[in-house]
């Protein structure tokens, strides 16, 4: 290995800064999953009967499903009987006020750079903080309520806005959709709910910060975002977890619904613990994310910066049902050490003149494996549908892998589907070129990577672009003096 | 300014020497031309002098203003005022020319305790250099060499040289792939940059370039060594008779192996 590659590898192997554990008292259910656990979970959350039914039906469906294994990844399958399905920090009865949040948990979020006090937060960003199985705090609720926007934990939404939740939950990702979606539908413990009423532009960025703390708990969160006619919202999720030798399972379901002329922008900065050099530990990130452009002229845009997790399997997708609707997917997936990522998107064109754009950038280093898997499907009624896809992969070093699996099918002759793919290696020539101009090796590498991902990062909301850059820097810079 | 003494070098990890004892002295204000057939080691010499990590110096030394730079990293050499115009300029997508040059300019300024330029000052400075190479300002906002034609890439190298204002520049086959108009623009640019305090080393196959940039010294490189040095007449002789003829003559005289 050359000096450059070694330097690069060591930069990329930068230590995980969010790997600490918070010592809190938990209330937990016994390990394992069965109908009693689900009933207990539903009762604990004071859920209505229909919710319990939804869970039980999902559970029964899941029992009959096979765990999928078509991914380009190998890992030890989770032991579902050895997981905690509910693990919540012991709490006081109500958590609406800051004072009721356990100071240790507050401290945890401070350390993660997410202060929960509203006056300390980024102005214009409301945060829902999810700690293991439950939402511990949601900020700016009152301010959002003034605009008619509902932003709260999904548990609260089920209690307070049952009709809304009932109408939309499972409407985009049905419980039987896939193995992990079924499991989530049975045992989801918390997550975020956003509802933007007609002709309302959400006055601030909404964000949820997910933290897995407990070593033995799975995290099954459920997020539902509904934008009514003419509404628009920008939402961001961030994720971190402590370093443990064992793998933890994170199996979320996210559903987005955009009615006529609505616009939903969903951004993810995922930095779960990725395991150590030997591939020990780290999060299994098995997530189902899907949006439906239900109404005409609606738009759903997914932007993701995926840097963490031992294994990532996720394909944020858009069903383009309304005529003239738009789906977008912008992704940067960085894998280092022994991480494995199989990620991409699905764009399902059903309506006329629907358009989709896919920009995927994969960066693989170490002995990692990074696959793009994407599907573009044009239905027979999707007259004039257009898709444009670009999948670029960058390899750092000799031991990593990058793969592209595009699936394209069209039943309509008037549609156009364009796919471009490139694979490049961060070349010594590029680094030498910049160094010859006087730029240090570290800055040269950072420049090359930043140039590579620029088209995607510029899609992130401004408030988070800085955070994303910092994260990339932590991940890709630092140790060369 | 530059003194190369008995320089031997090979590709790291391989056995075959490419440079087999190069000696060269370049003073401020001088323009040197190094000519030679393919594979003679000309380009390698420019890369070794500028610190390409692919090569390993096995013997000899490189002195720049009296300082031994043989083991220095490429960026440190650039800070001292060494520049290489690449034979094949590298594409870096997503980073504009302007960003690169501001970073480079300010990094070099910092290393030399000179004042850095803020973005607005730098913009003015940059625009003032566009004329050197008849470059349109849209070039500044394009990604480094990405999608540039061969001629545009070469012009961009000379533009960067004008902006970074190095003491010593190696121009590695800057003339290759240029049509006659572009060659003239590039040569004019180099002539505008050249002055008494700077030195330039041209690496080329062809005498053609030397019609536009007049060298003070011409060196012929073959088989990893400089085998003959002279003035412009040597280049003309080469153009007329070819490298083979020169090699034969030298062999007759016992000057080459």
XYZ file of C-alpha atoms in Angstrom:
738
model
C 0.000 0.000 0.000
C 1.368 3.408 -0.889
C 1.837 6.232 1.596
C -1.166 8.073 0.188
C -3.493 5.161 0.543
C -2.269 4.493 4.059
C -2.840 8.096 5.022
C -6.277 7.933 3.523
C -7.121 4.739 5.337
C -6.059 6.148 8.664
C -8.060 9.305 8.120
C -11.076 7.284 7.330
C -10.569 5.075 10.335
C -11.057 8.115 12.562
C -12.509 7.195 15.903
C -16.252 7.256 16.455
C -17.042 10.203 18.674
C -20.544 9.297 19.752
C -19.779 5.898 21.193
C -20.341 6.688 24.874
C -23.058 5.067 26.997
C -25.518 6.823 29.277
C -26.150 5.148 32.611
C -29.891 5.396 33.160
C -32.435 3.277 34.900
C -34.607 1.386 32.501
C -37.988 -0.116 32.567
C -37.902 -3.052 30.245
C -40.007 -5.959 29.119
C -38.575 -9.438 29.231
C -36.601 -10.433 26.152
C -38.298 -12.044 23.197
C -41.426 -11.496 21.198
C -44.915 -12.938 21.510
C -48.513 -11.716 21.581
C -48.376 -10.999 25.300
C -45.409 -8.690 24.866
C -47.272 -6.840 22.137
C -50.423 -6.537 24.249
C -48.354 -5.274 27.148
C -46.596 -2.762 24.905
C -49.872 -1.479 23.516
C -51.400 -1.241 26.992
C -48.368 0.585 28.357
C -48.836 3.134 25.610
C -52.550 3.414 26.299
C -53.323 2.646 22.695
C -56.817 2.247 21.247
C -58.060 -1.196 20.280
C -57.502 -0.726 16.530
C -53.840 -0.073 17.111
C -53.449 -3.273 19.068
C -55.241 -5.113 16.271
C -52.877 -3.571 13.720
C -49.925 -4.775 15.763
C -51.257 -8.280 16.287
C -52.146 -8.714 12.632
C -48.674 -7.548 11.688
C -47.097 -9.906 14.192
C -49.030 -12.878 12.813
C -47.982 -11.926 9.292
C -44.378 -11.607 10.370
C -44.386 -15.061 11.959
C -45.121 -16.517 8.566
C -42.545 -14.520 6.661
C -39.011 -15.536 5.781
C -36.081 -13.350 6.644
C -34.781 -12.074 3.295
C -31.225 -12.779 2.193
C -30.936 -11.364 -1.297
C -28.695 -8.495 -0.187
C -25.111 -8.078 -1.180
C -24.068 -8.411 2.456
C -23.265 -11.178 4.887
C -23.946 -10.933 8.591
C -25.085 -12.953 11.562
C -28.860 -12.801 11.583
C -30.403 -11.172 14.619
C -31.791 -13.490 17.281
C -35.315 -12.171 17.612
C -35.968 -14.068 20.828
C -32.978 -12.468 22.493
C -33.957 -8.850 21.863
C -35.599 -6.347 24.132
C -38.641 -4.958 22.384
C -39.317 -2.263 24.902
C -36.671 -0.410 26.813
C -37.455 3.050 28.093
C -35.655 5.210 30.599
C -37.685 5.330 33.803
C -39.569 8.553 33.756
C -41.929 10.832 35.482
C -45.515 10.771 34.280
C -45.325 13.573 31.732
C -42.430 14.825 29.695
C -43.834 17.986 28.232
C -41.540 20.236 30.136
C -37.774 20.220 29.984
C -37.517 19.869 33.759
C -39.009 16.413 33.592
C -36.359 15.024 31.274
C -33.776 12.976 33.144
C -30.707 15.239 33.451
C -28.525 12.356 32.276
C -30.471 12.096 29.066
C -30.419 15.843 28.622
C -26.660 15.669 29.057
C -26.467 12.905 26.471
C -28.108 15.070 23.862
C -25.901 18.013 24.847
C -22.866 15.817 24.217
C -24.280 14.847 20.860
C -24.611 18.505 19.996
C -28.415 18.511 20.297
C -29.277 20.716 23.273
C -32.909 20.183 24.205
C -33.483 23.642 25.640
C -35.275 25.638 22.995
C -33.205 28.746 23.550
C -30.017 26.795 22.827
C -31.256 25.129 19.677
C -30.636 26.152 16.144
C -33.253 28.742 15.508
C -35.839 27.479 13.113
C -35.392 23.797 13.930
C -37.819 21.796 16.071
C -36.484 18.547 17.528
C -38.105 15.308 18.634
C -35.579 13.340 20.711
C -36.000 9.567 20.713
C -33.980 7.621 23.282
C -34.081 3.852 22.750
C -37.774 3.009 22.603
C -39.411 6.315 23.456
C -39.568 9.952 22.551
C -38.187 11.914 25.493
C -38.846 15.427 24.349
C -40.295 17.431 21.499
C -39.498 21.101 21.238
C -41.351 24.087 19.784
C -44.654 22.212 19.873
C -46.641 25.325 20.774
C -45.052 27.449 18.130
C -45.804 24.842 15.480
C -49.361 24.419 16.742
C -49.994 28.096 16.041
C -49.412 27.324 12.361
C -51.640 24.267 12.622
C -48.668 21.917 12.297
C -48.712 18.817 14.466
C -45.275 17.573 15.446
C -45.107 15.035 18.255
C -44.109 11.499 19.064
C -46.105 8.848 17.254
C -47.261 7.464 20.632
C -48.789 10.778 21.501
C -50.325 11.074 18.033
C -52.024 7.703 18.417
C -53.608 8.957 21.646
C -54.352 12.528 20.609
C -55.032 12.283 16.862
C -56.206 8.689 16.372
C -58.256 9.442 13.254
C -55.310 10.945 11.401
C -52.955 8.158 12.346
C -55.506 5.478 11.550
C -56.102 6.953 8.129
C -52.471 6.966 7.059
C -50.442 4.441 9.048
C -49.650 1.403 6.937
C -51.084 3.099 3.856
C -47.689 3.504 2.188
C -45.792 0.611 3.746
C -48.345 -2.131 4.437
C -47.538 -4.409 7.341
C -46.931 -7.318 4.979
C -44.609 -5.294 2.758
C -41.501 -7.055 3.933
C -40.079 -8.987 6.858
C -38.687 -6.023 8.764
C -41.652 -3.766 8.023
C -43.947 -6.452 9.443
C -41.811 -6.756 12.566
C -41.794 -2.992 12.964
C -45.549 -2.786 12.519
C -45.945 -5.285 15.345
C -43.553 -3.810 17.881
C -42.768 -0.205 16.986
C -42.269 1.661 20.208
C -42.061 5.288 19.168
C -41.081 7.705 16.446
C -42.271 10.997 15.074
C -45.547 12.195 13.626
C -45.837 15.306 11.464
C -48.987 16.660 9.962
C -48.944 19.778 7.825
C -52.439 21.039 7.048
C -53.670 22.422 3.737
C -51.782 25.328 2.197
C -49.385 25.562 5.100
C -45.686 25.958 4.772
C -44.185 24.475 7.920
C -42.571 27.481 9.634
C -39.506 25.605 10.818
C -37.351 22.592 9.971
C -38.535 19.506 11.800
C -36.049 16.978 13.016
C -35.883 13.777 14.993
C -32.755 12.634 16.702
C -32.544 8.890 17.324
C -30.246 7.518 19.968
C -29.836 3.828 20.737
C -28.333 3.497 24.220
C -29.360 0.133 25.640
C -27.097 -2.728 24.524
C -29.804 -5.318 24.170
C -32.685 -3.354 22.793
C -33.852 -3.249 19.239
C -35.036 0.107 18.047
C -38.231 0.002 16.044
C -39.334 3.469 15.307
C -42.171 4.562 13.156
C -42.374 7.891 11.441
C -45.365 9.218 9.590
C -45.392 12.514 7.735
C -48.504 13.803 6.015
C -48.543 16.969 3.904
C -52.024 17.987 2.855
C -52.906 19.865 -0.332
C -50.448 22.662 -0.978
C -48.483 22.018 2.232
C -44.719 21.817 2.465
C -42.240 20.593 5.062
C -38.572 19.832 5.461
C -37.704 17.080 7.914
C -34.391 15.704 9.092
C -33.356 12.686 11.125
C -30.042 12.095 12.832
C -28.840 8.874 14.408
C -26.046 7.778 16.766
C -25.373 4.870 19.116
C -22.760 3.771 21.675
C -20.018 1.308 20.830
C -20.822 -2.246 21.869
C -19.308 -5.522 20.786
C -22.731 -6.922 20.006
C -24.830 -5.847 17.047
C -27.993 -3.893 17.655
C -30.985 -3.923 15.400
C -32.606 -0.769 14.137
C -35.633 -1.575 11.992
C -37.602 1.554 11.268
C -40.516 2.289 9.004
C -40.995 5.757 7.562
C -44.074 6.685 5.579
C -44.579 9.950 3.714
C -47.834 11.076 2.144
C -47.983 14.100 -0.167
C -51.379 15.221 -1.429
C -51.991 17.611 -4.362
C -49.260 20.234 -4.751
C -47.614 19.183 -1.491
C -43.872 19.044 -1.020
C -41.969 16.864 1.454
C -38.221 16.983 1.810
C -36.820 14.242 4.010
C -33.144 14.281 4.935
C -31.149 11.736 6.896
C -27.775 12.012 8.511
C -27.113 8.488 9.680
C -24.104 7.927 11.884
C -24.884 4.797 13.873
C -21.881 3.023 15.360
C -20.307 1.037 12.543
C -18.406 -1.629 14.450
C -14.662 -1.857 14.999
C -11.758 -2.649 12.654
C -12.509 -6.364 12.869
C -16.157 -5.826 12.073
C -17.244 -6.537 15.637
C -20.354 -4.745 16.843
C -22.256 -1.958 15.151
C -25.853 -1.337 14.202
C -27.918 -3.318 11.740
C -29.807 -0.601 9.935
C -32.714 -2.363 8.208
C -35.127 0.336 7.315
C -38.166 0.661 5.082
C -38.737 4.204 3.876
C -41.325 5.024 1.303
C -43.276 8.033 0.207
C -46.289 8.372 -1.976
C -46.923 11.368 -4.198
C -50.632 10.788 -3.955
C -51.782 14.074 -5.400
C -51.012 15.801 -8.664
C -47.977 18.124 -8.804
C -46.712 16.791 -5.495
C -43.063 16.237 -4.721
C -41.081 13.995 -2.395
C -37.349 14.315 -2.050
C -35.095 11.963 -0.082
C -31.582 13.104 0.772
C -29.370 10.821 2.795
C -25.853 10.889 4.133
C -25.180 7.370 5.333
C -21.886 7.009 7.154
C -22.499 4.605 10.021
C -23.951 1.143 10.777
C -22.297 -2.243 10.407
C -24.890 -3.292 7.851
C -27.282 -0.954 6.053
C -30.178 -2.194 3.973
C -32.420 0.619 2.898
C -34.148 1.866 -0.206
C -36.067 5.102 0.337
C -38.613 5.047 -2.439
C -41.283 7.156 -4.060
C -44.556 6.020 -5.582
C -45.393 8.646 -8.187
C -49.150 8.272 -8.349
C -50.338 11.834 -8.971
C -49.897 13.266 -12.446
C -46.875 15.571 -12.808
C -45.486 14.463 -9.460
C -41.757 14.467 -8.772
C -39.575 12.009 -6.867
C -35.949 12.640 -5.952
C -33.262 10.584 -4.273
C -29.908 12.076 -3.380
C -27.577 9.783 -1.511
C -24.041 9.663 -0.203
C -23.133 6.330 1.353
C -19.721 6.048 2.975
C -18.452 2.659 4.081
C -15.159 2.072 5.888
C -13.547 -0.751 7.886
C -15.801 -3.778 7.399
C -19.067 -1.941 6.913
C -21.569 -3.240 4.397
C -24.163 -1.102 2.732
C -26.763 -2.196 0.221
C -28.757 0.923 -0.429
C -30.565 2.735 -3.188
C -34.073 3.655 -4.152
C -37.196 2.711 -6.021
C -39.078 5.121 -8.229
C -42.448 3.779 -9.255
C -44.013 5.909 -11.989
C -47.785 5.506 -12.174
C -49.104 8.965 -13.077
C -48.660 10.929 -16.274
C -45.625 13.149 -16.768
C -44.088 12.003 -13.521
C -40.416 12.710 -13.134
C -37.712 11.211 -10.944
C -34.056 11.961 -10.342
C -31.590 9.648 -8.656
C -28.113 10.835 -7.709
C -26.195 8.240 -5.741
C -22.590 8.590 -4.592
C -20.899 5.676 -2.893
C -17.511 5.960 -1.198
C -15.883 2.709 -0.119
C -12.721 2.380 1.906
C -11.035 -0.220 4.094
C -12.465 -3.678 3.525
C -15.981 -2.420 3.178
C -18.588 -3.291 0.629
C -20.894 -0.660 -0.844
C -23.715 -1.525 -3.228
C -26.203 0.661 -4.995
C -29.469 -1.093 -5.763
C -32.108 0.882 -7.548
C -35.303 0.210 -9.376
C -37.082 2.454 -11.847
C -40.466 1.193 -12.897
C -42.726 2.924 -15.378
C -46.332 1.755 -15.429
C -48.440 1.593 -18.576
C -50.408 4.751 -17.736
C -47.331 6.830 -16.973
C -47.325 8.673 -20.255
C -44.345 10.991 -20.644
C -42.618 9.757 -17.472
C -38.971 10.640 -17.174
C -36.182 9.307 -15.002
C -32.585 10.342 -14.785
C -30.160 8.298 -12.672
C -26.497 8.766 -11.886
C -24.622 6.295 -9.720
C -21.017 7.103 -9.011
C -18.723 5.019 -6.878
C -15.387 5.996 -5.462
C -12.941 3.431 -4.159
C -10.240 4.209 -1.637
C -7.589 1.530 -1.339
C -7.499 -1.935 -2.844
C -9.562 -4.073 -0.495
C -13.004 -2.517 -0.754
C -15.801 -3.167 -3.178
C -18.415 -1.108 -5.013
C -21.338 -2.582 -6.905
C -24.238 -1.189 -8.864
C -27.479 -3.072 -9.417
C -29.898 -1.014 -11.472
C -33.272 -2.539 -12.371
C -35.236 -0.719 -15.033
C -38.588 -1.657 -16.469
C -40.966 0.384 -18.571
C -44.414 -0.454 -19.868
C -44.888 2.877 -21.551
C -43.125 3.715 -24.784
C -43.427 7.485 -24.352
C -41.297 7.426 -21.186
C -37.581 8.019 -20.993
C -35.171 6.438 -18.562
C -31.527 7.412 -18.461
C -28.923 5.695 -16.340
C -25.265 6.637 -15.936
C -22.768 4.922 -13.711
C -19.081 5.495 -13.041
C -16.516 3.987 -10.731
C -13.308 5.780 -9.901
C -10.469 5.344 -7.514
C -9.191 8.244 -5.442
C -6.055 8.376 -7.410
C -2.576 9.163 -6.283
C -2.486 11.354 -9.364
C -5.343 13.510 -8.071
C -3.738 13.842 -4.657
C -0.338 14.581 -6.163
C -1.840 17.177 -8.482
C -3.378 19.117 -5.598
C -0.286 18.711 -3.410
C 1.888 20.016 -6.210
C -0.233 23.157 -6.043
C 0.748 23.517 -2.389
C -2.253 21.889 -0.714
C -1.588 19.476 2.139
C -2.341 15.811 1.681
C -5.192 15.924 4.170
C -6.828 18.924 2.537
C -6.326 17.374 -0.894
C -8.201 14.238 0.109
C -10.916 16.254 1.756
C -11.290 18.367 -1.376
C -11.548 15.348 -3.643
C -14.202 13.719 -1.457
C -16.142 16.951 -1.037
C -16.093 17.510 -4.764
C -17.396 14.008 -5.305
C -20.375 14.392 -2.950
C -21.160 18.028 -3.651
C -24.156 17.388 -5.872
C -25.843 15.535 -3.027
C -24.861 17.635 -0.014
C -26.131 20.788 -1.623
C -29.611 19.242 -1.393
C -29.469 19.197 2.413
C -31.234 22.010 4.268
C -28.771 24.788 4.977
C -28.981 24.291 8.756
C -27.723 20.748 8.356
C -25.264 21.109 5.526
C -22.692 22.327 8.043
C -23.340 19.319 10.254
C -23.018 17.010 7.270
C -19.712 18.532 6.256
C -18.443 18.169 9.799
C -19.492 14.552 9.877
C -17.705 13.829 6.615
C -14.643 15.582 7.982
C -14.722 13.499 11.161
C -15.136 10.392 9.092
C -12.606 11.234 6.420
C -10.071 13.529 7.996
C -8.053 14.231 11.025
C -5.160 11.999 11.909
C -2.479 13.050 9.455
C -0.196 15.659 10.987
C 18.273 28.073 -8.027
C 18.026 24.365 -8.790
C 20.870 21.944 -8.640
C 20.411 18.281 -9.423
C 23.403 16.114 -8.583
C 23.859 12.566 -9.835
C 20.150 11.828 -9.471
C 19.089 8.193 -9.620
C 15.460 7.187 -9.263
C 13.096 4.293 -9.831
C 9.435 3.516 -9.442
C 8.847 2.535 -5.829
C 8.750 -1.222 -5.442
C 10.378 -1.907 -8.803
C 13.973 -2.644 -9.694
C 14.587 -0.787 -12.911
C 16.201 2.618 -12.624
C 14.638 5.273 -14.799
C 16.976 8.120 -13.891
C 20.577 7.019 -14.013
C 22.625 9.945 -12.818
C 21.108 13.234 -13.930
C 23.092 16.430 -13.388
C 21.498 19.799 -14.040
C 21.969 23.326 -12.812
C 19.366 26.020 -13.388
C 19.863 29.651 -12.375
C 17.318 32.398 -11.891
C 16.375 34.127 -15.127
C 17.223 31.088 -17.273
C 15.047 29.046 -19.572
C 16.157 25.465 -20.141
C 14.772 22.964 -22.598
C 15.109 19.246 -22.041
C 14.536 17.210 -25.166
C 14.625 13.528 -25.766
C 12.787 10.582 -27.257
C 9.924 8.738 -25.544
C 11.015 6.814 -22.486
C 14.212 8.771 -21.997
C 13.197 9.846 -18.476
C 12.244 13.493 -19.136
C 8.827 13.334 -17.550
C 10.114 11.200 -14.718
C 12.702 13.868 -13.972
C 10.007 16.516 -13.620
C 7.950 14.274 -11.338
C 10.894 13.320 -9.152
C 11.910 16.964 -8.789
C 8.392 17.929 -7.770
C 8.056 15.063 -5.296
C 5.753 12.469 -6.882
C 5.296 9.693 -4.302
C 5.426 6.968 -6.927
C 9.163 7.433 -7.352
C 12.020 6.642 -5.049
C 15.329 8.461 -5.220
C 18.060 5.847 -4.895
C 21.069 8.128 -5.144
C 22.034 11.751 -5.593
C 20.297 14.890 -4.401
C 18.104 17.795 -5.426
C 18.957 21.240 -4.068
C 16.581 24.164 -4.330
C 18.118 27.503 -3.420
C 20.789 25.542 -1.596
C 18.285 23.508 0.463
C 18.140 19.745 0.050
C 14.571 18.936 -1.006
C 15.171 15.330 -2.046
C 12.952 13.907 0.706
C 10.392 16.689 0.931
C 6.671 16.192 0.314
C 5.240 17.675 -2.854
C 3.284 20.403 -1.045
C 6.384 21.609 0.844
C 8.270 21.884 -2.427
C 5.379 23.882 -3.854
C 5.600 26.208 -0.848
C 9.254 26.877 -1.725
C 8.192 27.998 -5.192
C 8.371 24.904 -7.355
C 5.673 24.330 -9.943
C 4.927 21.531 -12.358
C 2.684 22.047 -15.371
C 1.386 18.527 -15.898
C 1.624 16.641 -19.140
C -1.793 15.158 -18.345
C -3.603 17.610 -16.045
C -5.815 15.710 -13.618
C -9.588 16.133 -13.371
C -11.066 16.832 -9.935
C -14.864 16.941 -10.275
C -16.898 19.163 -7.967
C -14.082 21.557 -7.012
C -13.789 24.716 -9.049
C -10.576 26.119 -10.412
C -11.167 29.171 -8.286
C -11.491 27.183 -5.055
C -8.342 25.223 -5.796
C -6.350 28.320 -6.638
C -7.499 30.286 -3.602
C -6.675 27.363 -1.314
C -3.329 26.889 -3.017
C -2.445 30.572 -3.092
C -3.299 31.119 0.549
C -1.610 27.931 1.705
C 1.585 29.001 -0.036
C 1.225 32.518 1.381
C 0.825 31.137 4.910
C 3.860 28.901 4.532
C 5.912 31.943 3.525
C 4.506 34.331 6.152
C 2.891 36.416 3.485
C -0.555 37.890 3.811
C -3.468 35.772 2.633
C -6.068 37.221 0.302
C -9.736 37.228 1.284
C -12.215 35.956 -1.313
C -12.894 39.401 -2.788
C -9.245 40.394 -3.009
C -8.444 37.030 -4.490
C -11.166 37.406 -7.099
C -9.582 40.674 -8.283
C -6.142 39.113 -8.336
C -7.417 36.120 -10.271
C -9.191 38.204 -12.858
C -6.024 40.261 -13.362
C -4.238 37.068 -14.458
C -6.814 35.941 -17.001
C -5.196 37.977 -19.760
C -1.939 36.079 -19.478
C -3.510 33.135 -21.241
C -6.547 34.747 -22.892
C -8.774 32.767 -20.572
C -12.470 33.494 -20.145
C -13.587 34.017 -16.571
C -16.143 31.213 -16.875
C -13.149 28.888 -16.542
C -12.755 29.950 -12.952
C -16.065 28.440 -11.936
C -15.682 25.161 -13.744
C -14.564 22.007 -11.957
C -10.829 21.483 -12.199
C -10.066 20.229 -15.720
C -13.380 18.358 -15.790
C -14.687 18.167 -19.316
C -11.927 20.478 -20.560
C -10.501 19.876 -24.018
C -6.848 18.914 -24.230
C -5.914 22.473 -25.178
C -7.993 23.988 -22.371
C -6.270 21.755 -19.833
C -2.849 22.907 -20.985
C -3.902 26.549 -20.922
C -5.269 26.017 -17.447
C -1.872 24.769 -16.278
C -0.193 27.958 -17.471
C -2.950 30.030 -15.902
C -2.349 28.303 -12.569
C 1.355 28.997 -12.976
C 0.588 32.689 -13.520
C -1.594 32.803 -10.397
C 0.716 30.894 -8.055
C 3.754 32.803 -9.287
C 6.398 30.104 -8.674
C 10.157 30.675 -8.773
C 10.875 27.562 -10.797
C 8.465 25.906 -13.229
C 8.754 22.586 -14.993
C 6.547 22.464 -18.078
C 6.077 18.827 -18.957
C 5.208 18.552 -22.659
C 2.918 21.530 -22.398
C 3.075 21.819 -26.194
C 1.858 18.323 -26.985
C -1.689 18.165 -28.281
C -1.905 21.894 -28.959
C -2.879 23.315 -32.322
C -0.807 26.170 -33.660
C -3.072 28.933 -32.289
C -3.209 27.420 -28.833
C 0.547 26.841 -28.905
C 1.039 30.516 -29.588
C -1.253 31.592 -26.750
C 0.425 29.223 -24.311
C 3.903 30.319 -25.376
C 2.974 33.991 -25.096
C 1.677 33.260 -21.615
C 4.932 31.619 -20.566
C 6.935 34.514 -22.018
C 4.838 36.996 -20.057
C 5.479 35.093 -16.841
C 9.216 34.634 -17.416
C 11.530 37.232 -15.869
C 14.983 37.633 -14.349
C 14.000 36.171 -11.018
C 12.288 33.070 -12.353
C 13.520 29.957 -14.022
C 11.675 27.701 -16.456
C 12.437 24.177 -17.577
C 10.620 23.085 -20.743
C 10.274 19.416 -21.428
C 9.428 18.663 -25.035
C 9.822 16.291 -27.933
C 9.745 18.946 -30.546
C 11.797 21.915 -31.529
C 8.514 23.608 -32.593
C 7.881 25.026 -29.078
C 11.336 26.564 -29.021
C 10.408 28.825 -31.925
C 8.089 30.581 -29.483
C 9.914 30.277 -26.194
C 13.615 30.824 -26.621
C 15.686 28.680 -24.289
C 19.093 29.729 -23.011
C 20.148 26.101 -22.760
C 19.097 22.913 -24.502
C 19.749 19.481 -22.987
C 19.265 16.132 -24.618
C 18.157 13.314 -22.397
C 18.465 9.659 -23.333
C 18.310 6.510 -21.318
C 17.941 8.288 -17.978
C 20.797 10.749 -18.409
C 21.500 14.127 -19.919
C 23.864 13.182 -22.701
C 24.473 16.509 -24.318
C 23.917 20.174 -23.491
C 24.184 23.213 -25.693
C 22.270 26.215 -26.918
C 19.380 26.555 -29.363
C 21.608 25.226 -32.153
C 21.476 21.801 -30.517
C 17.690 21.750 -30.846
C 17.917 22.697 -34.478
C 20.452 19.972 -35.086
C 18.137 17.444 -33.431
C 15.209 18.586 -35.519
C 17.282 18.108 -38.668
C 18.958 14.794 -37.840
C 16.852 13.074 -35.158
C 17.871 11.503 -31.871
C 19.330 8.400 -33.485
C 21.918 10.383 -35.360
C 22.974 12.187 -32.180
C 23.266 8.922 -30.297
C 25.421 7.425 -33.039
C 27.731 10.429 -33.026
C 28.096 10.275 -29.286
C 28.796 6.554 -29.391
C 31.495 7.145 -31.942
C 32.994 9.694 -29.617
C 32.645 7.263 -26.721
C 30.450 9.643 -24.750
C 27.427 7.354 -24.322
C 27.184 3.797 -23.117
